[in-house]
GROMACS .gro file of C-alpha atoms in nm:
model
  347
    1UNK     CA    1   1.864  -6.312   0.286
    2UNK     CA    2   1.726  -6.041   0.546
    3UNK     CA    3   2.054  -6.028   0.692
    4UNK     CA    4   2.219  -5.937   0.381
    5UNK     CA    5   1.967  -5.707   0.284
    6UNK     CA    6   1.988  -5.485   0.581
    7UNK     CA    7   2.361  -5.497   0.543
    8UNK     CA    8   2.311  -5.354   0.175
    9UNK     CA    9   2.083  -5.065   0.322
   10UNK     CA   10   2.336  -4.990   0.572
   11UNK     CA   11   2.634  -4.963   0.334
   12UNK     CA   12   2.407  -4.746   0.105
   13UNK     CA   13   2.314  -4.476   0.399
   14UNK     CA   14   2.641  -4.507   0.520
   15UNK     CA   15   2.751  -4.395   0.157
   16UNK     CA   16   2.499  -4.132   0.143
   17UNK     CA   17   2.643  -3.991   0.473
   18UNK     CA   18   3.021  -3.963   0.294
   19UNK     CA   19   2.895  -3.823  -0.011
   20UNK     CA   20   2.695  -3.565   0.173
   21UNK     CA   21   2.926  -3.422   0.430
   22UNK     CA   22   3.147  -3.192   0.373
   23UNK     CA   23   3.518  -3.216   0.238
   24UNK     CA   24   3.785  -3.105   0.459
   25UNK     CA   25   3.760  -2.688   0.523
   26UNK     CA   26   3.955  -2.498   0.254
   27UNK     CA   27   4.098  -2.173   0.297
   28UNK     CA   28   3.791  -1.928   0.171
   29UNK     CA   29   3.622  -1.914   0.504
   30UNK     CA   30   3.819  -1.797   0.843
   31UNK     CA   31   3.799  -2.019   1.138
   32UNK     CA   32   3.532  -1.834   1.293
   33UNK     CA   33   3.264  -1.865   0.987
   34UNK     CA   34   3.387  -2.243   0.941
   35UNK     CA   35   3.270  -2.329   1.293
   36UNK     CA   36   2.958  -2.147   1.291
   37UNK     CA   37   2.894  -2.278   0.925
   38UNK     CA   38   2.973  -2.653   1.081
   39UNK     CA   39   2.747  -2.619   1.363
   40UNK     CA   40   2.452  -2.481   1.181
   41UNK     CA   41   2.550  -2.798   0.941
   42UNK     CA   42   2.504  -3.014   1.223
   43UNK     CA   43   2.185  -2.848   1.356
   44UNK     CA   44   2.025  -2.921   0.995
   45UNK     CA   45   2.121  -3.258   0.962
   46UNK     CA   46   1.941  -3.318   1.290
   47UNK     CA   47   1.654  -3.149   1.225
   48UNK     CA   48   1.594  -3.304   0.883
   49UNK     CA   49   1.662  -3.654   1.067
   50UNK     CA   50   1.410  -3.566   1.278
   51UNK     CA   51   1.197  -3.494   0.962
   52UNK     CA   52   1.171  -3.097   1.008
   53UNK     CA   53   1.215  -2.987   0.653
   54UNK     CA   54   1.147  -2.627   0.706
   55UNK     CA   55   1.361  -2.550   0.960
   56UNK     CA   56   1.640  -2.828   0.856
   57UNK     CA   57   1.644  -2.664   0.483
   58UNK     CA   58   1.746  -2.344   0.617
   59UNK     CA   59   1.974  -2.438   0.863
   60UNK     CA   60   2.148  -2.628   0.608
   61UNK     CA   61   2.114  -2.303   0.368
   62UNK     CA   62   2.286  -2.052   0.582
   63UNK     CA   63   2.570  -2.318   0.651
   64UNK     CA   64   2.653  -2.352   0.260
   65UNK     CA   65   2.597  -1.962   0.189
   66UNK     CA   66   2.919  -1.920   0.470
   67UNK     CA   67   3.100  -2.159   0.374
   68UNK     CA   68   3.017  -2.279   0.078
   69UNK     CA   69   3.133  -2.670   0.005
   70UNK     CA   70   3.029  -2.938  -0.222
   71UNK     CA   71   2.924  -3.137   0.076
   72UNK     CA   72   2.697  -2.861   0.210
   73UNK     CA   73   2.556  -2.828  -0.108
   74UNK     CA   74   2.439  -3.170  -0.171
   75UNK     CA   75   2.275  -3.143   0.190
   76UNK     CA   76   2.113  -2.848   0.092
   77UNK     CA   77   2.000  -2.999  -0.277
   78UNK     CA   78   1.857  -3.315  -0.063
   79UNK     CA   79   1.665  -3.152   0.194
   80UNK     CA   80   1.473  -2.933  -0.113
   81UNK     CA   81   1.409  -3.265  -0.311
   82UNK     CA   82   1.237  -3.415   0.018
   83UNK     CA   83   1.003  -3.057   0.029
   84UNK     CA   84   0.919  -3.147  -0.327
   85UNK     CA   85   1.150  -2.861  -0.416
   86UNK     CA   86   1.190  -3.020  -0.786
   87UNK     CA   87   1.330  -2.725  -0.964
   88UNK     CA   88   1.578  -2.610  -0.703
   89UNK     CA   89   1.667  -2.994  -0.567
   90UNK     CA   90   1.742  -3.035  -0.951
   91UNK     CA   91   1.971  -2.709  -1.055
   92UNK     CA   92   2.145  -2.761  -0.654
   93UNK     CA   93   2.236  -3.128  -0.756
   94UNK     CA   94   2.353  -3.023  -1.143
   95UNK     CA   95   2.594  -2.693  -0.985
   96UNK     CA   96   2.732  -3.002  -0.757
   97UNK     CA   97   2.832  -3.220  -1.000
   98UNK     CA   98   2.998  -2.935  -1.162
   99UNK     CA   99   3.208  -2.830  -0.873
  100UNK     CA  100   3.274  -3.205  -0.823
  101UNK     CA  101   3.430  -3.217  -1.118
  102UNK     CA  102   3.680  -2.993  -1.092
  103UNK     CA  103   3.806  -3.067  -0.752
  104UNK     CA  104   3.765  -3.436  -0.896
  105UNK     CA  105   3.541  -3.618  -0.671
  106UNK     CA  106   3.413  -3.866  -0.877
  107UNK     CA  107   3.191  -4.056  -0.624
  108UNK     CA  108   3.013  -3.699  -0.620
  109UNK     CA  109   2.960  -3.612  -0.918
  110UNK     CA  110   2.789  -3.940  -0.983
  111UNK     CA  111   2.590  -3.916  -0.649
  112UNK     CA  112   2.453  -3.539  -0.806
  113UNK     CA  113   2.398  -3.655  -1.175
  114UNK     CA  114   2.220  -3.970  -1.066
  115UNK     CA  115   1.954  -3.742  -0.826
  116UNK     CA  116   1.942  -3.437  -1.132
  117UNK     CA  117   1.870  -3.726  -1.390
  118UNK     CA  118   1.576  -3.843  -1.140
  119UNK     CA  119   1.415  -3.531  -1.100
  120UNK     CA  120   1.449  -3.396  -1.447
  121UNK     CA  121   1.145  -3.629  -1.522
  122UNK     CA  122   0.964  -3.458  -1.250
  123UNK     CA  123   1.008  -3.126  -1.382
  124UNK     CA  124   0.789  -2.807  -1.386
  125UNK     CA  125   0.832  -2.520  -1.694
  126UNK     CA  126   0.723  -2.220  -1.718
  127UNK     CA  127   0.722  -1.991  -2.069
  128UNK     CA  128   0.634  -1.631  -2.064
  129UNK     CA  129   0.474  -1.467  -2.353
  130UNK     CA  130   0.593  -1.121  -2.322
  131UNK     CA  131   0.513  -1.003  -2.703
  132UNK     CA  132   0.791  -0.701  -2.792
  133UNK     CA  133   0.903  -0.618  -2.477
  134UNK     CA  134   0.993  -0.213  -2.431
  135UNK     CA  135   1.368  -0.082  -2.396
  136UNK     CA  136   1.469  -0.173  -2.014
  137UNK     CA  137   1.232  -0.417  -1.930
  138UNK     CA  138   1.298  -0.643  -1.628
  139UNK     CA  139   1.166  -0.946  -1.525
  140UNK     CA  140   1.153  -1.134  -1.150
  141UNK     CA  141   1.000  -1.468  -1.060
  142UNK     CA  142   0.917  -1.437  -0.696
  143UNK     CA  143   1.143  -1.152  -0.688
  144UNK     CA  144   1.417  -1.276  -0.818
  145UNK     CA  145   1.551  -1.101  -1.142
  146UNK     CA  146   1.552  -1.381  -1.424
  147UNK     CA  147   1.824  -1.340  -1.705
  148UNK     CA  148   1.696  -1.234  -2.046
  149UNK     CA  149   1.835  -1.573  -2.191
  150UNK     CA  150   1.550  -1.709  -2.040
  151UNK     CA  151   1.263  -1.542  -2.152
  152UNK     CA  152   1.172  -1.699  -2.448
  153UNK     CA  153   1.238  -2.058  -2.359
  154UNK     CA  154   1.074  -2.267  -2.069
  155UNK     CA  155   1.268  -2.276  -1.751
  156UNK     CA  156   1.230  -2.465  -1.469
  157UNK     CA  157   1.040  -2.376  -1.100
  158UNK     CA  158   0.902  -2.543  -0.835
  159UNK     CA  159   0.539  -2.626  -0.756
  160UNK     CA  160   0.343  -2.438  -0.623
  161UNK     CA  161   0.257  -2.028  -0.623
  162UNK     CA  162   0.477  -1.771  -0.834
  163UNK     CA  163   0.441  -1.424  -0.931
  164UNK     CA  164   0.588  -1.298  -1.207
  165UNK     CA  165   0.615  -0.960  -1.200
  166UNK     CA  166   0.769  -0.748  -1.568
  167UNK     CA  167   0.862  -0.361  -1.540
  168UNK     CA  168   0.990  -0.120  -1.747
  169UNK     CA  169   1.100   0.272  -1.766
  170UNK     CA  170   0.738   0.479  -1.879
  171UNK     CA  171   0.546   0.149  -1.754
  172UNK     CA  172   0.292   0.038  -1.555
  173UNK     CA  173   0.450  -0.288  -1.349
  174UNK     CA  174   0.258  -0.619  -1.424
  175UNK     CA  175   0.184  -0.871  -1.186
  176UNK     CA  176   0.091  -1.173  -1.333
  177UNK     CA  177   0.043  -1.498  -1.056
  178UNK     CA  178   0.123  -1.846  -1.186
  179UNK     CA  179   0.004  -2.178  -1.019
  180UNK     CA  180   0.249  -2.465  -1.156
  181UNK     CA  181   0.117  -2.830  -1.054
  182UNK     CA  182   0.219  -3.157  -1.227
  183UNK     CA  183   0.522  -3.165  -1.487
  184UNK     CA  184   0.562  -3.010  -1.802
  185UNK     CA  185   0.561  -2.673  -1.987
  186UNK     CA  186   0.323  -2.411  -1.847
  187UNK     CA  187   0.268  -2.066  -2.048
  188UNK     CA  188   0.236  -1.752  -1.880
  189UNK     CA  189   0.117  -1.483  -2.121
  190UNK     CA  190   0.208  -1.164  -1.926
  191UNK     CA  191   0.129  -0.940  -2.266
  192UNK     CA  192   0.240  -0.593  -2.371
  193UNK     CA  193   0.299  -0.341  -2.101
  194UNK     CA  194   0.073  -0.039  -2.068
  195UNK     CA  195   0.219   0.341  -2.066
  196UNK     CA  196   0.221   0.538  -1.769
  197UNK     CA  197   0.030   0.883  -1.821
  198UNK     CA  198   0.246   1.153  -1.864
  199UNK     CA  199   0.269   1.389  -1.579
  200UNK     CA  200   0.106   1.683  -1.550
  201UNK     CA  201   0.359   2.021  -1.652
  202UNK     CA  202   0.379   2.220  -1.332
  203UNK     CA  203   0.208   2.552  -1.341
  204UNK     CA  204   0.471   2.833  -1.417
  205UNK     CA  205   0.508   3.055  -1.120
  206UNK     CA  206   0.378   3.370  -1.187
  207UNK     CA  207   0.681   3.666  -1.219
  208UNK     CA  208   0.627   4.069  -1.240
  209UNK     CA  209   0.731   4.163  -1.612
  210UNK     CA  210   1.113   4.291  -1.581
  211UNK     CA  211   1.132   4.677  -1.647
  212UNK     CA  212   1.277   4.727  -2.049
  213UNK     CA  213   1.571   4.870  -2.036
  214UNK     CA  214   1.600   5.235  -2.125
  215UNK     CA  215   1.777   5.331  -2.394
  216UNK     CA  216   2.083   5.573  -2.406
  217UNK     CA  217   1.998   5.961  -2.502
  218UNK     CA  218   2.015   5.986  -2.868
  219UNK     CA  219   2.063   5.594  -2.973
  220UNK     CA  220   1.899   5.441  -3.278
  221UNK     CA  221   1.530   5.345  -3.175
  222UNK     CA  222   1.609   5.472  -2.791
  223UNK     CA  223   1.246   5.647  -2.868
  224UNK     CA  224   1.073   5.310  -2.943
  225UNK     CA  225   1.248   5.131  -2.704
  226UNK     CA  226   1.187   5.341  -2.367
  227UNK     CA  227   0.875   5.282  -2.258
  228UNK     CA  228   0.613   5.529  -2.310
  229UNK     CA  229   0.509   5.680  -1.914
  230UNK     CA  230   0.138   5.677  -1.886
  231UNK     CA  231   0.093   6.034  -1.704
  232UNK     CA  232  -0.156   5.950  -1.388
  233UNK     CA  233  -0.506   6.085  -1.410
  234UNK     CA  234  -0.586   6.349  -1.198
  235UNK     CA  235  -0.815   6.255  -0.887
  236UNK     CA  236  -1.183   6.296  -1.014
  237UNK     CA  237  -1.062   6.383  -1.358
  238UNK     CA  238  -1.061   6.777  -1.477
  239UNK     CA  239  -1.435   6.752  -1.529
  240UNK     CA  240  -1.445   6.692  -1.133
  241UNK     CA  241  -1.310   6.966  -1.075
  242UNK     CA  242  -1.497   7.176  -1.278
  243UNK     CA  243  -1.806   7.089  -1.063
  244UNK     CA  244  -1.604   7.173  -0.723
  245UNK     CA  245  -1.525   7.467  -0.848
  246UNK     CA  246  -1.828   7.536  -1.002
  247UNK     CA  247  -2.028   7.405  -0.690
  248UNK     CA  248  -1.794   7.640  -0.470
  249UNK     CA  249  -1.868   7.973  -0.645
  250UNK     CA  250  -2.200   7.862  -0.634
  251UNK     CA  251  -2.240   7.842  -0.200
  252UNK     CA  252  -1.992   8.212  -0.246
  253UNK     CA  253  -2.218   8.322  -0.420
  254UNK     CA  254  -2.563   8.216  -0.209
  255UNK     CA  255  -2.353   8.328   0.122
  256UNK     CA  256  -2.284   8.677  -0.072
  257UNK     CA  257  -2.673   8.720  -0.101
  258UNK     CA  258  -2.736   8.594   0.247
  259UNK     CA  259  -2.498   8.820   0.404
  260UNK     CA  260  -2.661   9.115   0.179
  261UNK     CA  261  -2.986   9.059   0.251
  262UNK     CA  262  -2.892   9.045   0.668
  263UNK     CA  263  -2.700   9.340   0.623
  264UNK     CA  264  -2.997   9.539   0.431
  265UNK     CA  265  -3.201   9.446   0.737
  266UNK     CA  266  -2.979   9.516   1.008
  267UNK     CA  267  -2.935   9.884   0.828
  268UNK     CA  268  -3.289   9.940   0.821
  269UNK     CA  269  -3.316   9.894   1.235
  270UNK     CA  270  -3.057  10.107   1.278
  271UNK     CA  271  -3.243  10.352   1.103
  272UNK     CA  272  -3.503  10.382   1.359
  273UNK     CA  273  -3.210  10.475   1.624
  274UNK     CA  274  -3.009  10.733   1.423
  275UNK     CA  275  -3.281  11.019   1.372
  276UNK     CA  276  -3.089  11.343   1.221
  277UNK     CA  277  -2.770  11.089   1.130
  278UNK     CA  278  -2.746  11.068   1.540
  279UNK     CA  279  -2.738  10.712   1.619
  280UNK     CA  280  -2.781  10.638   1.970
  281UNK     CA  281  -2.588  10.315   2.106
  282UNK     CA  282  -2.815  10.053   1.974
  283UNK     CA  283  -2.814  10.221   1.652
  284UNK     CA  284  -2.448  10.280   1.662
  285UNK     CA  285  -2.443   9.856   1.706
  286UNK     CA  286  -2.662   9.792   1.422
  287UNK     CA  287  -2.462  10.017   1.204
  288UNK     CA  288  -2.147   9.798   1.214
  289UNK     CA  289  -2.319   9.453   1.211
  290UNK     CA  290  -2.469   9.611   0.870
  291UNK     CA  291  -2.096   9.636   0.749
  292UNK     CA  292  -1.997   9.370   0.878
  293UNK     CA  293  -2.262   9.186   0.697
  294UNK     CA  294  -2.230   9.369   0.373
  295UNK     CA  295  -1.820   9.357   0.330
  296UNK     CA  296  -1.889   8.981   0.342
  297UNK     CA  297  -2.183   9.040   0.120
  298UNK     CA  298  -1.960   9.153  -0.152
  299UNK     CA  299  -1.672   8.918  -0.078
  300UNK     CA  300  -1.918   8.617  -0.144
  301UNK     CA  301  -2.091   8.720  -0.416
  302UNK     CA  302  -1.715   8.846  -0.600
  303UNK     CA  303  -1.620   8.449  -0.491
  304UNK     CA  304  -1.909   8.341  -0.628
  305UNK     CA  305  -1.883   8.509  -0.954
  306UNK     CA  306  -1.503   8.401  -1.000
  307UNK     CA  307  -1.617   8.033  -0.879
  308UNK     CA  308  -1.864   8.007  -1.123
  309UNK     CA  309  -1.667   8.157  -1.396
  310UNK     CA  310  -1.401   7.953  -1.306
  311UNK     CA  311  -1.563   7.639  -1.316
  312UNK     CA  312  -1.751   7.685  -1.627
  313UNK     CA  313  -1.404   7.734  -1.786
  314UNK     CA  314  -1.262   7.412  -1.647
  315UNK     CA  315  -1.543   7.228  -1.789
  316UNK     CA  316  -1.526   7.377  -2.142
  317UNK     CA  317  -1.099   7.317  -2.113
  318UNK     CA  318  -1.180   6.936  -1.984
  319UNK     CA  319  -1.251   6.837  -2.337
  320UNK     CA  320  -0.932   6.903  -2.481
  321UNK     CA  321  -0.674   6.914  -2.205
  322UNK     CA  322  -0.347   6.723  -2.246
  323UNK     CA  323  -0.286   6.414  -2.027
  324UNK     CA  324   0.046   6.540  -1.948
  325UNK     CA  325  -0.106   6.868  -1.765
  326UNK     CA  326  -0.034   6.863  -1.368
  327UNK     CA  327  -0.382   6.784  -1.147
  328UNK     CA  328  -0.522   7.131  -1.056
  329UNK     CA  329  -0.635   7.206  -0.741
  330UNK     CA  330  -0.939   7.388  -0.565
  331UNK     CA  331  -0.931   7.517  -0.188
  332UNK     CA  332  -1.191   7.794  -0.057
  333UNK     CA  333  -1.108   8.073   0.201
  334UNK     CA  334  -1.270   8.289   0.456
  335UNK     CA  335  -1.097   8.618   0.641
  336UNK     CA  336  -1.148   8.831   0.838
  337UNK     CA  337  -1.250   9.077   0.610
  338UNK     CA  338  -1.256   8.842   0.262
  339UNK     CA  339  -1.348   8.486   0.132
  340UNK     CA  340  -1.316   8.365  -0.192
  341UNK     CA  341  -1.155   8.032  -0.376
  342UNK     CA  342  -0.786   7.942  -0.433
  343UNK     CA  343  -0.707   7.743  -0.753
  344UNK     CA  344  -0.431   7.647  -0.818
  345UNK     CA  345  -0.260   7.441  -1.114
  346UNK     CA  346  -0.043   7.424  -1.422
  347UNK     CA  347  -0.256   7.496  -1.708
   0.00000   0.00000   0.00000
């Protein structure tokens, strides 16, 4: 009875074996790709002998995704069912079937649908509640887009940690992290999405107002148009100059009476040395430092009067001069034998 029951077990692996390894190499894959697809086939069915599920499961992975074979396939489907890969064990075994179908390998497609019909009892769904979902929203599970078919019905994952993560145009992304244990449906309420906040406008950069452009001589409105040109003020303003020229006939006028008074006084010592109108050499001296003294005696004090004059007349003219009036000016002058004050202007 032993005997024959070890015989059993040793026709069923030996049937697992056929079903599982690949069919003869078709014509998608060059030779190259084939043989690195058959030894990294080989490598994973060793390793997942040897019970290394991690490693085997990705060996046997990258094999099917170069070459891809029902026979890879089921070896990939088979190592994820022994991780306790549920979900993708199950959809690996029901695309199987399918493509054993049409290249009609019936011992196959039984071999899949038998392991699919086993672990759909062992499933794990998830449901999201999304609410009204905005215009562009997308939806990953563990980065991986999932199709908008599926997000109102329960679909199937593995156990274990998943984040589902829901974004949309004007947005703020949503991560939402989902623990699935046991079997059945799980909901996920992931809720409505929250606008971003508008951006701030950037500040306009500040320009120089563009010049209006003038209008051509004798044109309708060409006087409302051009610009009116603001006539520039006159440094200190007329009233200024008023008191400069004011202030200047006033110092003529105080060196006129200085020079007068020295020249008085020089006269009267040369008195003393001119007895009889005979001036001796002193008194011939003190005689022209007298003139000297009084011709600039009278050129200050005729300065002085014209200064004053002048600037009293400024200042009475200040209140009602026109803007448009060119910026007098003011200089005073000493010579050899006159001073006074230049003024100049367009009045």
């Amino acid at each position: 009875m032993r005997r024959a029951s070890a015989l059993l077990a040793a026709a069923a692996s030996a049937a697992a074996v056929v079903l599982l390894s690949p069919a003869p190499a078709a014509a998608q894959a060059s030779d190259a790709v084939r043989a690195q697809a058959d030894a990294l086939f080989r490598e994973g069915q060793q390793l997942l002998a040897a019970g290394e599920l991690p490693a085997a499961c990705a060996k046997l992975e990258e094999s099917e995704r170069l070459d891809p074979k029902i026979g890879r396939l089921l070896n990939v489907a088979y190592c994820h069912e022994k991780q306790g890969r549920i979900a993708s064990a199950w959809h690996e075994y029901d695309q199987a079937a399918a493509m054993a179908i049409q290249a009609h390998q019936a011992e196959r497609e039984k071999f899949a649908r038998a392991h699919a019909a086993a672990l759909a009892k062992q499933l794990a769904f998830l449901r999201l509640g999304l609410g009204t979902p905005p215009e562009g929203t997308q939806v990953s599970i563990d980065d991986k887009p999932l199709a908008r078919d599926q997000w109102g019905i329960p679909f199937a994952v593995d156990p274990g940690q998943h984040t589902v993560t829901v974004q949309a145009p004007g947005y703020k992304t949503r991560t939402v992290p989902a623990t699935v244990t046991g079997t059945g449906e799980m909901r996920v309420e992931v809720g409505a999405l929250e606008k971003e906040a508008p951006a701030p406008a950037p500040a306009a950069p500040a320009t120089a107002p563009l010049p209006a452009a003038a209008a051509a001589p004798g044109a309708p409105g060409s006087e409302a148009a051009a610009p009116r040109a603001e006539a520039p003020a006159a440094s200190g303003g007329p009233r200024t100059l008023a008191y400069v020229v004011g202030g200047a006939g006033i110092v003529a006028l105080g060196v006129g009476v200085g020079f007068g008074a020295y020249a008085l006084s020089r006269k009267n010592d040369a008195d003393a040395h001119c007895p009889g109108r005979q001036c001796d050499a002193t008194g011939l001296s003190l005689v022209s430092e007298a003139k000297t003294a009084a011709t600039v005696s009278t050129i200050g004090l005729a300065a002085g009067v014209v200064g004053i004059g002048a600037g009293l007349w400024l200042l009475m003219r200040s209140s009602t001069s026109s803007p448009s009036a060119a910026p007098a000016s003011v200089a005073p002058f000493v010579g050899a034998d006159r001073a006074g004050v230049a003024l100049e202007g367009a009045w």
